[in-house]
């Protein structure tokens, strides 16, 4: 067993935004001039950067991260589209890597939301600081990102660090995202119809979903040693198998002794939807003034879309999925 290090804590989670000193960033200025802009349903402008839609607030940190982030061979990068299993994957990865650091009943997950333990490169680290000092973070560093594969900093691809991607059936991801957008909306509620339009057009934060998923899928096919491709549904169906696979992939395999002690099952239980959702920190805590921890735990089910989508809406999403995923070998 490796000597496991202390986890990344939430020192990056202040809510300071928009006081960057790189407003002259050439790429951003060029995009603004090109007018590749669209109003999002939440009222802010979205910009298309290398096929990826995002707000200006995130565009600058995304470009900054792309330019400056220096990956280490030991880094683990969790790359997900929102509402595809990020919170769950963060909890599992954190617990696997830090399992000899804490007794399970003292695991930081009991008192911190998974997002407070593993920061997003673009949403947290490079949003708060132009050139953050990430050298003080003990190895292995775990970071997460919602950006497309082709926006990952080249140092991630050039180093031996590992990338784990999780995606989800688009019908469920769509419904989960719609609920979340309505929770954080400050400009009134968003109807399913209008959100469906934006989703199928790809004009939502980190969209289009097909570009996101296919980017990681193709990277996984090309280099499965580097990119692990998971599906939320598979994780649900056989979490034990997948937890072992994640642990092996990142170089922290479970020993036979640990298996016999039931450690895998204990980690699974700790990271389960029911356990995390009912923790006090996730019921009353928040990441910042507008983001309550409870927003990340709705019902955690497969197939909840049947309760919301009409057959015509389903066909609309499935048609996009069929067309965009044709020939890729990827199915949901
Ligand atoms: P994020 O990208 O904004 O962090 P993310 O964690 O990817 O969100 O997705 C949230 C979804 O995962 C929610 O799905 P739902 O809306 O369909 O319910 C949430 O309930 C679900 N989720 C959160 N934690 C877990 C968990 N431990 N196990 C299973 N599902 C979970």
mmCIF file of C-alpha atoms and ligand atoms in Angstrom:
data_model
loop_
_atom_site.group_PDB
_atom_site.id
_atom_site.type_symbol
_atom_site.label_atom_id
_atom_site.label_comp_id
_atom_site.label_asym_id
_atom_site.label_seq_id
_atom_site.Cartn_x
_atom_site.Cartn_y
_atom_site.Cartn_z
ATOM 1 C CA UNK A 1 0.000 0.000 0.000
ATOM 2 C CA UNK A 2 1.337 3.422 -0.893
ATOM 3 C CA UNK A 3 1.823 6.058 1.720
ATOM 4 C CA UNK A 4 -1.389 8.000 1.169
ATOM 5 C CA UNK A 5 -1.380 11.728 1.506
ATOM 6 C CA UNK A 6 -3.711 14.220 3.065
ATOM 7 C CA UNK A 7 -6.694 15.169 0.909
ATOM 8 C CA UNK A 8 -7.094 18.431 -0.904
ATOM 9 C CA UNK A 9 -9.202 20.603 1.354
ATOM 10 C CA UNK A 10 -11.419 23.456 0.427
ATOM 11 C CA UNK A 11 -8.922 26.298 0.361
ATOM 12 C CA UNK A 12 -9.980 27.119 -3.200
ATOM 13 C CA UNK A 13 -13.604 27.600 -2.343
ATOM 14 C CA UNK A 14 -13.986 31.276 -1.757
ATOM 15 C CA UNK A 15 -16.613 32.785 -4.027
ATOM 16 C CA UNK A 16 -14.424 35.553 -5.435
ATOM 17 C CA UNK A 17 -15.230 35.979 -9.134
ATOM 18 C CA UNK A 18 -14.600 38.361 -11.982
ATOM 19 C CA UNK A 19 -11.595 40.238 -10.654
ATOM 20 C CA UNK A 20 -9.126 38.776 -13.100
ATOM 21 C CA UNK A 21 -6.228 40.744 -14.350
ATOM 22 C CA UNK A 22 -6.128 39.056 -17.733
ATOM 23 C CA UNK A 23 -9.093 40.794 -19.281
ATOM 24 C CA UNK A 24 -7.007 41.315 -22.388
ATOM 25 C CA UNK A 25 -6.771 37.616 -22.884
ATOM 26 C CA UNK A 26 -6.517 37.433 -26.656
ATOM 27 C CA UNK A 27 -8.628 34.322 -27.131
ATOM 28 C CA UNK A 28 -11.485 35.749 -25.098
ATOM 29 C CA UNK A 29 -11.381 39.065 -26.890
ATOM 30 C CA UNK A 30 -11.392 37.318 -30.249
ATOM 31 C CA UNK A 31 -14.408 35.246 -29.295
ATOM 32 C CA UNK A 32 -16.256 38.299 -28.082
ATOM 33 C CA UNK A 33 -15.550 39.987 -31.397
ATOM 34 C CA UNK A 34 -16.691 36.953 -33.377
ATOM 35 C CA UNK A 35 -20.029 37.229 -31.636
ATOM 36 C CA UNK A 36 -20.326 33.484 -31.029
ATOM 37 C CA UNK A 37 -22.722 34.289 -28.293
ATOM 38 C CA UNK A 38 -26.102 33.039 -27.205
ATOM 39 C CA UNK A 39 -28.352 33.994 -24.293
ATOM 40 C CA UNK A 40 -28.693 31.087 -21.901
ATOM 41 C CA UNK A 41 -32.022 30.239 -20.313
ATOM 42 C CA UNK A 42 -30.661 31.498 -17.026
ATOM 43 C CA UNK A 43 -30.175 34.939 -18.511
ATOM 44 C CA UNK A 44 -26.423 35.050 -18.987
ATOM 45 C CA UNK A 45 -24.501 34.912 -22.256
ATOM 46 C CA UNK A 46 -22.916 31.694 -23.427
ATOM 47 C CA UNK A 47 -19.850 31.674 -25.686
ATOM 48 C CA UNK A 48 -18.692 28.947 -28.011
ATOM 49 C CA UNK A 49 -15.040 28.101 -27.521
ATOM 50 C CA UNK A 50 -13.612 25.227 -29.599
ATOM 51 C CA UNK A 51 -17.095 23.756 -29.930
ATOM 52 C CA UNK A 52 -17.789 24.090 -26.189
ATOM 53 C CA UNK A 53 -20.465 26.442 -24.779
ATOM 54 C CA UNK A 54 -19.786 28.258 -21.543
ATOM 55 C CA UNK A 55 -20.361 31.523 -19.734
ATOM 56 C CA UNK A 56 -17.769 34.295 -19.819
ATOM 57 C CA UNK A 57 -17.285 33.720 -16.136
ATOM 58 C CA UNK A 58 -15.952 30.239 -16.964
ATOM 59 C CA UNK A 59 -14.401 30.959 -20.333
ATOM 60 C CA UNK A 60 -11.515 32.905 -18.832
ATOM 61 C CA UNK A 61 -10.621 30.242 -16.247
ATOM 62 C CA UNK A 62 -10.997 27.493 -18.856
ATOM 63 C CA UNK A 63 -8.478 29.192 -21.149
ATOM 64 C CA UNK A 64 -6.208 29.966 -18.215
ATOM 65 C CA UNK A 65 -6.268 26.347 -17.093
ATOM 66 C CA UNK A 66 -5.651 25.156 -20.635
ATOM 67 C CA UNK A 67 -2.552 27.363 -20.782
ATOM 68 C CA UNK A 68 -1.030 27.038 -17.353
ATOM 69 C CA UNK A 69 -2.064 23.825 -15.635
ATOM 70 C CA UNK A 70 0.890 21.477 -15.226
ATOM 71 C CA UNK A 71 -0.252 17.954 -14.612
ATOM 72 C CA UNK A 72 1.816 15.542 -12.590
ATOM 73 C CA UNK A 73 2.071 11.848 -13.375
ATOM 74 C CA UNK A 74 0.304 11.069 -10.114
ATOM 75 C CA UNK A 75 -2.684 13.380 -10.692
ATOM 76 C CA UNK A 76 -6.193 12.003 -11.038
ATOM 77 C CA UNK A 77 -8.609 14.055 -13.130
ATOM 78 C CA UNK A 78 -12.345 13.433 -12.850
ATOM 79 C CA UNK A 79 -13.944 14.640 -16.090
ATOM 80 C CA UNK A 80 -17.714 14.742 -16.250
ATOM 81 C CA UNK A 81 -20.632 16.493 -17.810
ATOM 82 C CA UNK A 82 -22.748 18.054 -15.012
ATOM 83 C CA UNK A 83 -25.425 15.767 -13.562
ATOM 84 C CA UNK A 84 -23.765 12.576 -14.738
ATOM 85 C CA UNK A 85 -22.418 11.278 -11.421
ATOM 86 C CA UNK A 86 -19.704 13.818 -10.516
ATOM 87 C CA UNK A 87 -20.548 13.995 -6.814
ATOM 88 C CA UNK A 88 -20.632 10.218 -6.493
ATOM 89 C CA UNK A 89 -17.376 9.750 -8.420
ATOM 90 C CA UNK A 90 -15.688 12.394 -6.268
ATOM 91 C CA UNK A 91 -16.795 10.658 -3.074
ATOM 92 C CA UNK A 92 -15.632 7.236 -4.287
ATOM 93 C CA UNK A 93 -12.275 8.425 -5.635
ATOM 94 C CA UNK A 94 -11.571 10.449 -2.514
ATOM 95 C CA UNK A 95 -12.381 7.467 -0.289
ATOM 96 C CA UNK A 96 -10.367 4.999 -2.350
ATOM 97 C CA UNK A 97 -7.245 7.166 -2.411
ATOM 98 C CA UNK A 98 -7.408 8.267 1.227
ATOM 99 C CA UNK A 99 -8.586 5.004 2.746
ATOM 100 C CA UNK A 100 -5.522 4.443 4.921
ATOM 101 C CA UNK A 101 -5.445 8.065 5.980
ATOM 102 C CA UNK A 102 -8.663 8.049 7.988
ATOM 103 C CA UNK A 103 -10.727 5.501 9.843
ATOM 104 C CA UNK A 104 -14.045 5.380 7.960
ATOM 105 C CA UNK A 105 -15.885 7.002 10.834
ATOM 106 C CA UNK A 106 -13.554 9.995 10.561
ATOM 107 C CA UNK A 107 -13.699 10.321 6.796
ATOM 108 C CA UNK A 108 -13.901 14.014 5.764
ATOM 109 C CA UNK A 109 -16.903 13.081 3.604
ATOM 110 C CA UNK A 110 -18.913 12.871 6.823
ATOM 111 C CA UNK A 111 -18.427 16.586 7.384
ATOM 112 C CA UNK A 112 -17.715 18.004 3.896
ATOM 113 C CA UNK A 113 -19.575 17.837 0.622
ATOM 114 C CA UNK A 114 -17.521 15.899 -1.999
ATOM 115 C CA UNK A 115 -17.221 19.114 -4.041
ATOM 116 C CA UNK A 116 -15.498 20.792 -1.102
ATOM 117 C CA UNK A 117 -12.856 18.069 -1.072
ATOM 118 C CA UNK A 118 -12.098 17.858 -4.787
ATOM 119 C CA UNK A 119 -12.047 21.232 -6.571
ATOM 120 C CA UNK A 120 -12.972 21.925 -10.179
ATOM 121 C CA UNK A 121 -10.051 23.239 -12.211
ATOM 122 C CA UNK A 122 -12.172 25.796 -14.058
ATOM 123 C CA UNK A 123 -14.992 26.517 -11.602
ATOM 124 C CA UNK A 124 -12.806 26.899 -8.544
ATOM 125 C CA UNK A 125 -9.044 26.925 -8.942
ATOM 126 C CA UNK A 126 -8.497 28.997 -12.097
ATOM 127 C CA UNK A 127 -11.576 31.102 -11.437
ATOM 128 C CA UNK A 128 -10.149 32.391 -8.215
ATOM 129 C CA UNK A 129 -6.568 32.807 -9.243
ATOM 130 C CA UNK A 130 -4.831 33.477 -12.535
ATOM 131 C CA UNK A 131 -1.833 31.331 -11.715
ATOM 132 C CA UNK A 132 -2.619 29.340 -8.608
ATOM 133 C CA UNK A 133 0.168 27.627 -6.749
ATOM 134 C CA UNK A 134 -0.800 23.988 -6.908
ATOM 135 C CA UNK A 135 2.625 22.683 -5.925
ATOM 136 C CA UNK A 136 1.831 22.637 -2.232
ATOM 137 C CA UNK A 137 -0.956 20.103 -2.714
ATOM 138 C CA UNK A 138 0.300 16.699 -1.646
ATOM 139 C CA UNK A 139 0.262 13.862 -4.134
ATOM 140 C CA UNK A 140 -1.835 12.363 -5.417
ATOM 141 C CA UNK A 141 -3.729 15.515 -6.367
ATOM 142 C CA UNK A 142 -7.326 14.929 -7.405
ATOM 143 C CA UNK A 143 -8.984 17.560 -9.600
ATOM 144 C CA UNK A 144 -12.228 17.620 -11.454
ATOM 145 C CA UNK A 145 -13.424 19.335 -14.582
ATOM 146 C CA UNK A 146 -16.586 19.661 -16.629
ATOM 147 C CA UNK A 147 -14.818 20.710 -19.841
ATOM 148 C CA UNK A 148 -14.709 18.782 -23.106
ATOM 149 C CA UNK A 149 -11.807 16.451 -23.760
ATOM 150 C CA UNK A 150 -10.264 18.721 -26.365
ATOM 151 C CA UNK A 151 -10.119 21.579 -23.854
ATOM 152 C CA UNK A 152 -8.038 19.621 -21.366
ATOM 153 C CA UNK A 153 -4.600 21.174 -20.850
ATOM 154 C CA UNK A 154 -2.012 19.401 -23.006
ATOM 155 C CA UNK A 155 0.034 18.578 -19.898
ATOM 156 C CA UNK A 156 -2.772 16.238 -18.848
ATOM 157 C CA UNK A 157 -2.377 14.313 -22.077
ATOM 158 C CA UNK A 158 1.402 14.426 -22.056
ATOM 159 C CA UNK A 159 1.843 13.277 -18.454
ATOM 160 C CA UNK A 160 0.997 9.860 -17.091
ATOM 161 C CA UNK A 161 -1.866 11.208 -15.000
ATOM 162 C CA UNK A 162 -5.175 9.339 -15.175
ATOM 163 C CA UNK A 163 -8.500 10.665 -16.380
ATOM 164 C CA UNK A 164 -11.798 9.167 -15.230
ATOM 165 C CA UNK A 165 -14.916 10.078 -17.161
ATOM 166 C CA UNK A 166 -18.462 9.249 -16.110
ATOM 167 C CA UNK A 167 -21.489 9.854 -18.291
ATOM 168 C CA UNK A 168 -25.170 9.128 -17.943
ATOM 169 C CA UNK A 169 -28.158 8.265 -20.085
ATOM 170 C CA UNK A 170 -28.949 11.650 -21.691
ATOM 171 C CA UNK A 171 -32.650 11.434 -20.787
ATOM 172 C CA UNK A 172 -31.828 11.226 -17.080
ATOM 173 C CA UNK A 173 -28.970 13.701 -17.344
ATOM 174 C CA UNK A 174 -31.302 16.132 -19.094
ATOM 175 C CA UNK A 175 -33.965 15.869 -16.370
ATOM 176 C CA UNK A 176 -31.415 16.133 -13.580
ATOM 177 C CA UNK A 177 -29.887 19.217 -15.221
ATOM 178 C CA UNK A 178 -33.296 20.798 -15.748
ATOM 179 C CA UNK A 179 -34.145 20.382 -12.055
ATOM 180 C CA UNK A 180 -30.782 21.819 -11.067
ATOM 181 C CA UNK A 181 -31.082 24.827 -13.388
ATOM 182 C CA UNK A 182 -34.464 25.602 -11.879
ATOM 183 C CA UNK A 183 -33.006 25.393 -8.382
ATOM 184 C CA UNK A 184 -30.280 27.920 -9.174
ATOM 185 C CA UNK A 185 -32.283 30.136 -11.532
ATOM 186 C CA UNK A 186 -32.651 33.722 -10.398
ATOM 187 C CA UNK A 187 -34.691 34.656 -13.469
ATOM 188 C CA UNK A 188 -37.815 32.565 -13.021
ATOM 189 C CA UNK A 189 -38.523 28.961 -13.820
ATOM 190 C CA UNK A 190 -37.391 27.262 -17.013
ATOM 191 C CA UNK A 191 -39.959 25.126 -18.815
ATOM 192 C CA UNK A 192 -39.103 21.638 -20.003
ATOM 193 C CA UNK A 193 -39.891 22.668 -23.577
ATOM 194 C CA UNK A 194 -37.498 25.578 -23.671
ATOM 195 C CA UNK A 195 -34.785 23.588 -21.943
ATOM 196 C CA UNK A 196 -35.258 20.752 -24.437
ATOM 197 C CA UNK A 197 -34.672 23.204 -27.286
ATOM 198 C CA UNK A 198 -31.414 24.430 -25.776
ATOM 199 C CA UNK A 199 -30.283 20.901 -24.902
ATOM 200 C CA UNK A 200 -30.855 19.528 -28.387
ATOM 201 C CA UNK A 201 -29.102 22.567 -29.837
ATOM 202 C CA UNK A 202 -26.223 22.010 -27.430
ATOM 203 C CA UNK A 203 -26.440 25.559 -26.084
ATOM 204 C CA UNK A 204 -26.150 24.960 -22.362
ATOM 205 C CA UNK A 205 -23.142 25.194 -20.041
ATOM 206 C CA UNK A 206 -20.516 22.637 -21.138
ATOM 207 C CA UNK A 207 -22.730 21.509 -24.013
ATOM 208 C CA UNK A 208 -23.311 19.948 -26.403
ATOM 209 C CA UNK A 209 -23.532 16.765 -24.392
ATOM 210 C CA UNK A 210 -22.711 14.580 -27.409
ATOM 211 C CA UNK A 211 -19.430 16.392 -28.036
ATOM 212 C CA UNK A 212 -18.558 16.026 -24.379
ATOM 213 C CA UNK A 213 -19.255 12.316 -24.136
ATOM 214 C CA UNK A 214 -17.836 11.401 -27.549
ATOM 215 C CA UNK A 215 -14.597 13.265 -26.821
ATOM 216 C CA UNK A 216 -13.902 11.105 -23.774
ATOM 217 C CA UNK A 217 -15.260 7.961 -25.438
ATOM 218 C CA UNK A 218 -12.849 8.290 -28.359
ATOM 219 C CA UNK A 219 -9.962 9.111 -26.018
ATOM 220 C CA UNK A 220 -10.777 5.978 -24.024
ATOM 221 C CA UNK A 221 -10.868 3.818 -27.169
ATOM 222 C CA UNK A 222 -7.507 5.224 -28.211
ATOM 223 C CA UNK A 223 -5.835 4.925 -24.827
ATOM 224 C CA UNK A 224 -7.713 2.910 -22.184
ATOM 225 C CA UNK A 225 -4.673 3.032 -19.895
ATOM 226 C CA UNK A 226 -5.069 6.784 -19.716
ATOM 227 C CA UNK A 227 -8.838 7.321 -19.762
ATOM 228 C CA UNK A 228 -11.371 5.244 -17.855
ATOM 229 C CA UNK A 229 -14.886 5.532 -19.289
ATOM 230 C CA UNK A 230 -17.734 4.839 -16.868
ATOM 231 C CA UNK A 231 -21.499 5.038 -17.097
ATOM 232 C CA UNK A 232 -23.675 6.074 -14.145
ATOM 233 C CA UNK A 233 -26.025 3.201 -14.892
ATOM 234 C CA UNK A 234 -23.200 0.615 -14.832
ATOM 235 C CA UNK A 235 -21.916 2.029 -11.567
ATOM 236 C CA UNK A 236 -25.393 1.662 -10.077
ATOM 237 C CA UNK A 237 -25.808 -1.879 -11.370
ATOM 238 C CA UNK A 238 -22.473 -3.198 -10.084
ATOM 239 C CA UNK A 239 -20.821 -0.669 -7.849
ATOM 240 C CA UNK A 240 -18.480 -3.245 -6.275
ATOM 241 C CA UNK A 241 -16.966 -4.251 -9.619
ATOM 242 C CA UNK A 242 -16.586 -0.628 -10.700
ATOM 243 C CA UNK A 243 -15.047 0.543 -7.424
ATOM 244 C CA UNK A 244 -12.397 -2.166 -7.763
ATOM 245 C CA UNK A 245 -11.824 -1.108 -11.359
ATOM 246 C CA UNK A 246 -11.429 2.568 -10.397
ATOM 247 C CA UNK A 247 -8.995 1.630 -7.614
ATOM 248 C CA UNK A 248 -6.863 -0.452 -9.984
ATOM 249 C CA UNK A 249 -6.980 2.169 -12.710
ATOM 250 C CA UNK A 250 -5.591 4.896 -10.457
ATOM 251 C CA UNK A 251 -2.976 2.616 -8.919
ATOM 252 C CA UNK A 252 -4.636 2.000 -5.544
ATOM 253 C CA UNK A 253 -5.912 -1.580 -5.882
ATOM 254 C CA UNK A 254 -7.577 -3.204 -2.898
ATOM 255 C CA UNK A 255 -5.593 -6.004 -1.257
ATOM 256 C CA UNK A 256 -7.221 -9.355 -0.554
ATOM 257 C CA UNK A 257 -7.047 -8.518 3.107
ATOM 258 C CA UNK A 258 -8.941 -5.275 2.566
ATOM 259 C CA UNK A 259 -11.550 -7.127 0.544
ATOM 260 C CA UNK A 260 -11.944 -9.718 3.289
ATOM 261 C CA UNK A 261 -12.303 -6.945 5.876
ATOM 262 C CA UNK A 262 -15.241 -5.655 3.838
ATOM 263 C CA UNK A 263 -13.513 -2.337 3.133
ATOM 264 C CA UNK A 264 -14.906 -2.048 -0.388
ATOM 265 C CA UNK A 265 -18.458 -2.457 0.873
ATOM 266 C CA UNK A 266 -17.855 0.076 3.610
ATOM 267 C CA UNK A 267 -16.607 2.650 1.098
ATOM 268 C CA UNK A 268 -19.594 1.946 -1.150
ATOM 269 C CA UNK A 269 -21.951 2.459 1.784
ATOM 270 C CA UNK A 270 -20.265 5.679 2.855
ATOM 271 C CA UNK A 271 -20.504 7.076 -0.696
ATOM 272 C CA UNK A 272 -24.044 5.869 -1.337
ATOM 273 C CA UNK A 273 -26.730 8.346 -2.264
ATOM 274 C CA UNK A 274 -28.738 7.589 0.887
ATOM 275 C CA UNK A 275 -25.788 8.035 3.222
ATOM 276 C CA UNK A 276 -24.469 11.260 1.656
ATOM 277 C CA UNK A 277 -27.883 12.828 1.172
ATOM 278 C CA UNK A 278 -28.810 12.338 4.813
ATOM 279 C CA UNK A 279 -25.619 13.737 6.301
ATOM 280 C CA UNK A 280 -26.162 16.989 8.131
ATOM 281 C CA UNK A 281 -23.513 18.757 6.020
ATOM 282 C CA UNK A 282 -25.418 17.890 2.851
ATOM 283 C CA UNK A 283 -28.781 18.840 4.293
ATOM 284 C CA UNK A 284 -27.929 22.239 5.702
ATOM 285 C CA UNK A 285 -24.492 23.143 4.320
ATOM 286 C CA UNK A 286 -23.624 25.063 1.159
ATOM 287 C CA UNK A 287 -20.655 25.571 -1.166
ATOM 288 C CA UNK A 288 -21.347 29.266 -1.585
ATOM 289 C CA UNK A 289 -24.180 31.743 -1.204
ATOM 290 C CA UNK A 290 -26.179 30.285 -4.095
ATOM 291 C CA UNK A 291 -25.187 26.626 -4.058
ATOM 292 C CA UNK A 292 -26.638 24.482 -1.309
ATOM 293 C CA UNK A 293 -25.092 21.045 -0.794
ATOM 294 C CA UNK A 294 -28.563 19.514 -0.917
ATOM 295 C CA UNK A 295 -28.849 20.540 -4.606
ATOM 296 C CA UNK A 296 -26.459 17.708 -5.490
ATOM 297 C CA UNK A 297 -28.754 15.008 -4.089
ATOM 298 C CA UNK A 298 -32.198 14.754 -5.670
ATOM 299 C CA UNK A 299 -33.286 11.113 -6.044
ATOM 300 C CA UNK A 300 -30.327 9.369 -7.671
ATOM 301 C CA UNK A 301 -32.494 7.000 -9.714
ATOM 302 C CA UNK A 302 -32.172 5.465 -13.150
ATOM 303 C CA UNK A 303 -35.128 6.189 -15.445
ATOM 304 C CA UNK A 304 -36.722 9.093 -13.588
ATOM 305 C CA UNK A 305 -37.189 10.760 -16.994
ATOM 306 C CA UNK A 306 -40.368 8.687 -17.528
ATOM 307 C CA UNK A 307 -42.050 10.931 -14.979
ATOM 308 C CA UNK A 308 -41.402 14.077 -17.010
ATOM 309 C CA UNK A 309 -40.876 13.504 -20.720
ATOM 310 C CA UNK A 310 -43.592 13.012 -23.323
ATOM 311 C CA UNK A 311 -42.953 10.461 -26.115
ATOM 312 C CA UNK A 312 -42.299 13.363 -28.487
ATOM 313 C CA UNK A 313 -39.657 14.821 -26.157
ATOM 314 C CA UNK A 314 -37.991 11.431 -25.795
ATOM 315 C CA UNK A 315 -37.921 11.019 -29.563
ATOM 316 C CA UNK A 316 -36.390 14.469 -29.946
ATOM 317 C CA UNK A 317 -33.471 13.657 -27.626
ATOM 318 C CA UNK A 318 -33.065 10.126 -28.962
ATOM 319 C CA UNK A 319 -32.944 11.379 -32.526
ATOM 320 C CA UNK A 320 -30.031 13.694 -31.662
ATOM 321 C CA UNK A 321 -28.296 10.891 -29.778
ATOM 322 C CA UNK A 322 -28.777 8.452 -32.681
ATOM 323 C CA UNK A 323 -27.447 10.899 -35.228
ATOM 324 C CA UNK A 324 -24.536 12.218 -33.228
ATOM 325 C CA UNK A 325 -23.421 8.852 -31.844
ATOM 326 C CA UNK A 326 -23.796 6.947 -35.128
ATOM 327 C CA UNK A 327 -20.745 4.809 -35.838
ATOM 328 C CA UNK A 328 -19.129 5.585 -32.478
ATOM 329 C CA UNK A 329 -20.006 2.226 -30.909
ATOM 330 C CA UNK A 330 -21.413 4.061 -27.876
ATOM 331 C CA UNK A 331 -24.966 3.390 -26.781
ATOM 332 C CA UNK A 332 -27.188 4.202 -23.824
HETATM 333 P P1 LIG B 1 -22.659 17.974 -10.641
HETATM 334 O O1 LIG B 1 -22.013 17.651 -11.940
HETATM 335 O O2 LIG B 1 -23.354 19.285 -10.627
HETATM 336 O O3 LIG B 1 -21.740 17.769 -9.494
HETATM 337 P P2 LIG B 1 -23.658 15.340 -10.441
HETATM 338 O O4 LIG B 1 -23.156 14.885 -9.143
HETATM 339 O O5 LIG B 1 -22.919 14.902 -11.660
HETATM 340 O O6 LIG B 1 -23.819 16.906 -10.453
HETATM 341 O O7 LIG B 1 -25.134 14.865 -10.666
HETATM 342 C C1 LIG B 1 -26.115 14.941 -9.684
HETATM 343 C C2 LIG B 1 -26.954 13.699 -9.858
HETATM 344 O O8 LIG B 1 -26.279 12.599 -9.246
HETATM 345 C C3 LIG B 1 -28.281 13.829 -9.191
HETATM 346 O O9 LIG B 1 -29.144 12.999 -9.950
HETATM 347 P P3 LIG B 1 -30.747 13.193 -9.974
HETATM 348 O O10 LIG B 1 -31.032 14.625 -10.217
HETATM 349 O O11 LIG B 1 -31.228 12.313 -11.085
HETATM 350 O O12 LIG B 1 -31.220 12.726 -8.649
HETATM 351 C C4 LIG B 1 -27.978 13.252 -7.812
HETATM 352 O O13 LIG B 1 -29.128 12.840 -7.122
HETATM 353 C C5 LIG B 1 -27.097 12.091 -8.187
HETATM 354 N N1 LIG B 1 -26.212 11.661 -7.089
HETATM 355 C C6 LIG B 1 -25.561 12.443 -6.209
HETATM 356 N N2 LIG B 1 -24.857 11.690 -5.361
HETATM 357 C C7 LIG B 1 -25.081 10.406 -5.696
HETATM 358 C C8 LIG B 1 -24.635 9.162 -5.159
HETATM 359 N N3 LIG B 1 -23.837 9.094 -4.113
HETATM 360 N N4 LIG B 1 -25.074 8.028 -5.776
HETATM 361 C C9 LIG B 1 -25.899 8.082 -6.843
HETATM 362 N N5 LIG B 1 -26.356 9.231 -7.380
HETATM 363 C C10 LIG B 1 -25.944 10.383 -6.819
#
